PDB file of C-alpha atoms in Angstrom:
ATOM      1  CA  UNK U 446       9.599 -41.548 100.328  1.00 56.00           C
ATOM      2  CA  UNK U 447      11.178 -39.047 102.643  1.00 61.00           C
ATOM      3  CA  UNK U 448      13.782 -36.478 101.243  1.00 56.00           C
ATOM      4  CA  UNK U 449      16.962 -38.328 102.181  1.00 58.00           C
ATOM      5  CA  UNK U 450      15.937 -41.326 100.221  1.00 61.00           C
ATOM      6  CA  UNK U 451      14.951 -39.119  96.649  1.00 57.00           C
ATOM      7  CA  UNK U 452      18.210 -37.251  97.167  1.00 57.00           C
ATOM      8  CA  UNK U 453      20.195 -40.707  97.106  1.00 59.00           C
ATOM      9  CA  UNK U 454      18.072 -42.197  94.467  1.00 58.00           C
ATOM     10  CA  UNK U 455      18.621 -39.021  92.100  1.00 57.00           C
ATOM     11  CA  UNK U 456      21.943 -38.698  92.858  1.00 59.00           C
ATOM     12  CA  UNK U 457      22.185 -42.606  91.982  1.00 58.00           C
ATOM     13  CA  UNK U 458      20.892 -41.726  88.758  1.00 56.00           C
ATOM     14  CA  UNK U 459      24.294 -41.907  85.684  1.00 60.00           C
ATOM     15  CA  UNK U 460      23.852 -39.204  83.205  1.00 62.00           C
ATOM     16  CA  UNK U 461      22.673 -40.453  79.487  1.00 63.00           C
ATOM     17  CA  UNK U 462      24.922 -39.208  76.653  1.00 67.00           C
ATOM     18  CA  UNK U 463      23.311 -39.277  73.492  1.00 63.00           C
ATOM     19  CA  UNK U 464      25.146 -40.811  70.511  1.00 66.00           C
ATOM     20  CA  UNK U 465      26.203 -38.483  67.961  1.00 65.00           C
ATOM     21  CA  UNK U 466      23.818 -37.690  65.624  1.00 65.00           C
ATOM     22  CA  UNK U 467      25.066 -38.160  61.944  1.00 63.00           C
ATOM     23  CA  UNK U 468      22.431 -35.639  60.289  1.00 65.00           C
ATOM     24  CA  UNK U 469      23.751 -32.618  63.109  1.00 62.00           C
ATOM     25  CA  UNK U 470      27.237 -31.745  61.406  1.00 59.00           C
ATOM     26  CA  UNK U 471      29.254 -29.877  63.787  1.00 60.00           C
ATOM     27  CA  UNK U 472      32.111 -28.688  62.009  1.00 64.00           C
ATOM     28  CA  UNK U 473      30.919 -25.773  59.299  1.00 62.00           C
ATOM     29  CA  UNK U 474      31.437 -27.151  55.891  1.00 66.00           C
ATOM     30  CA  UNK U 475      34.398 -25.220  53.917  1.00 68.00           C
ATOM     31  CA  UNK U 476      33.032 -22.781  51.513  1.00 67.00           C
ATOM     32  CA  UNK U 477      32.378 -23.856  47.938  1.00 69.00           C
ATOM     33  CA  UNK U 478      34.807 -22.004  45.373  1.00 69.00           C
ATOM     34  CA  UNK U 479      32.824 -19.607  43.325  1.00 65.00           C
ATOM     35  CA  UNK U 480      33.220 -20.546  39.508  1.00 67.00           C
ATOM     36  CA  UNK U 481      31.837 -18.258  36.562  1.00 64.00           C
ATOM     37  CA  UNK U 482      31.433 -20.572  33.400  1.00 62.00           C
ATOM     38  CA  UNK U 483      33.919 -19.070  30.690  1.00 66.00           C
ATOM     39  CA  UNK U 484      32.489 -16.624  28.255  1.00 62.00           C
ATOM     40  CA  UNK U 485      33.151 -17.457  24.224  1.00 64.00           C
ATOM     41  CA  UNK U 486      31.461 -13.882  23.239  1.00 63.00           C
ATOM     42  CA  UNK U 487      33.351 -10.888  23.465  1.00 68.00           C
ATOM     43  CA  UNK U 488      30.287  -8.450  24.054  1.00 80.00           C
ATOM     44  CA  UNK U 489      29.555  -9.917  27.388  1.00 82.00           C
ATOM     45  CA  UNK U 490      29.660  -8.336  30.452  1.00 86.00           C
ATOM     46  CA  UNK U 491      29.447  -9.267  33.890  1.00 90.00           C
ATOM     47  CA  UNK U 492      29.218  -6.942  36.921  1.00 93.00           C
ATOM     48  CA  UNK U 493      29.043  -8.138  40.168  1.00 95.00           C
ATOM     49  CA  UNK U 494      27.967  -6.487  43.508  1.00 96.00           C
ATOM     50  CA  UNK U 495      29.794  -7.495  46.838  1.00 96.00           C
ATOM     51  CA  UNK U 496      28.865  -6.192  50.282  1.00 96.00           C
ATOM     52  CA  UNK U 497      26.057  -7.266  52.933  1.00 96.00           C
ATOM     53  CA  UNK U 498      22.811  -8.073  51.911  1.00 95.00           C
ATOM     54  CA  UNK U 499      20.702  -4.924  52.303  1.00 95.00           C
ATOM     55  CA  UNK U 500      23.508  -2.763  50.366  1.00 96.00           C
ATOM     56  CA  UNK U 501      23.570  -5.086  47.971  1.00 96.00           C
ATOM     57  CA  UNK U 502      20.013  -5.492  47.079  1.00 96.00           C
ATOM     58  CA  UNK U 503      20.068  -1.872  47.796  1.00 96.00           C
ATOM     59  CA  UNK U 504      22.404  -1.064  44.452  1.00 96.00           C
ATOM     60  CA  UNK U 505      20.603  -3.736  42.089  1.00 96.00           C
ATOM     61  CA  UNK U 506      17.206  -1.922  43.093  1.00 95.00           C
ATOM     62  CA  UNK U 507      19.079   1.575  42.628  1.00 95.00           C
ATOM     63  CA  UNK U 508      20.514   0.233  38.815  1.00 94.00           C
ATOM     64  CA  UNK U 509      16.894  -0.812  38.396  1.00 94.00           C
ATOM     65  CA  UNK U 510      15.393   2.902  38.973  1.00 94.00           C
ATOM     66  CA  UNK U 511      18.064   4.201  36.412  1.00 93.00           C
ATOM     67  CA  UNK U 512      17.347   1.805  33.795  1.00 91.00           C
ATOM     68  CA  UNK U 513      20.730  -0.005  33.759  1.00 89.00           C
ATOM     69  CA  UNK U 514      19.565  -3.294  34.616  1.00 91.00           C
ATOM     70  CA  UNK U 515      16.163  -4.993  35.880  1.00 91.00           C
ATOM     71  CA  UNK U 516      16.242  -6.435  38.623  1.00 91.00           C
ATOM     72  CA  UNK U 517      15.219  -9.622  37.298  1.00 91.00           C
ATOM     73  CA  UNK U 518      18.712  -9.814  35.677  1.00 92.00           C
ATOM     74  CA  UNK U 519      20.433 -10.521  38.566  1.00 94.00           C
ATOM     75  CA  UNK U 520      21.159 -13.217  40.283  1.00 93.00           C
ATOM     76  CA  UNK U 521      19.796 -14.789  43.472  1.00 93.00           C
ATOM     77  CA  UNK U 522      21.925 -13.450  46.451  1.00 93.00           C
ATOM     78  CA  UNK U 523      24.661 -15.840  47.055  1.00 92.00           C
ATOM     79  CA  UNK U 524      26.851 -15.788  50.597  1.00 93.00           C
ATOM     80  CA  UNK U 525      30.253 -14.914  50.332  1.00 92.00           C
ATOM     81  CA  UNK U 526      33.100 -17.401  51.971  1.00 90.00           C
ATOM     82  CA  UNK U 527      33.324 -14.051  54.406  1.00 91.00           C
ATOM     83  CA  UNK U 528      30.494 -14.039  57.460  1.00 91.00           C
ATOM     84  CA  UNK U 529      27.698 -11.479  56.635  1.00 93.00           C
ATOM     85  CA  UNK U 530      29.112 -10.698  52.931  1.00 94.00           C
ATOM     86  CA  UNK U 531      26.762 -11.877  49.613  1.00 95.00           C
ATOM     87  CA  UNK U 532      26.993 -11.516  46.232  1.00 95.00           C
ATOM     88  CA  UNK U 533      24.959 -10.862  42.897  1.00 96.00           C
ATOM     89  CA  UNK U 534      25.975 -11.241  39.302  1.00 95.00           C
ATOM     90  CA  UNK U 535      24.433  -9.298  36.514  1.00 94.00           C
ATOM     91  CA  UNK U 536      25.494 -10.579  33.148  1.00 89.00           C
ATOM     92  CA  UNK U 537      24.826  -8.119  30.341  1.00 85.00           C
ATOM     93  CA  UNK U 538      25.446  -8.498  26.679  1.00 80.00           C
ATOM     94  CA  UNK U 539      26.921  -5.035  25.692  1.00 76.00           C
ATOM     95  CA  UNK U 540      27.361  -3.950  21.401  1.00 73.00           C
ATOM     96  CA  UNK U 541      30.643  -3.695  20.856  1.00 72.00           C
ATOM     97  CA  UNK U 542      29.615  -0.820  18.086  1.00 69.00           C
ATOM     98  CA  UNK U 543      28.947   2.368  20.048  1.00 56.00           C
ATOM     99  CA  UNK U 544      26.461   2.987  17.491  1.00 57.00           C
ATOM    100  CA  UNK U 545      24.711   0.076  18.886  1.00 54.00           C
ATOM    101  CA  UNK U 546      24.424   1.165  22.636  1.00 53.00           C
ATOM    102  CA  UNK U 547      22.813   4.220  23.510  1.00 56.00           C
ATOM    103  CA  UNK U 548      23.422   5.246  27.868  1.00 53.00           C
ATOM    104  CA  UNK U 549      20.332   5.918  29.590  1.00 49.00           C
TER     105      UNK U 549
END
């Protein structure tokens, strides 16, 4: 087979599409609301910490160090509907008696 006759038969050749895939989504899927379940006791608090990942993490390790909260408490890191943005939730029953709740 000489060059002329490859370049004809290649060029002969009708591209394959490939049908859509059903599994590949290619539209992003719209971000899920964030809903807190609603809180019946009064001494319940919930602090949350919004901002990229590493300053994030970075403030629940820092409350950790000054005995406000373990880290444990927290939740999971969650993305934010916003690109490079994540949340935790801390949810801390606080005395309503000052008596009760002694700073560190």
């Amino acid at each position: 087979m000489n060059y002329k006759q490859y370049r004809d038969d290649y060029e002969a050749i009708e591209p394959f599409e490939f049908p859509p895939d059903p599994l590949i989504s290619i539209e992003p899927e719209p971000p899920r609301p964030i809903v807190l379940p609603p809180v019946s006791d009064p001494e319940v608090l919930r602090v949350i910490a919004v901002g990229s990942r590493p300053v994030v993490n970075r403030f629940v390790r820092l409350l950790h160090r000054s005995n406000i909260a373990h880290s444990s408490e927290w939740s999971q890191l969650v993305p934010t509907p916003n690109p490079g943005e994540f949340m935790r939730m801390l949810t801390k029953r606080i005395p309503l008696e000052a008596d009760d709740f002694d700073l560190p």
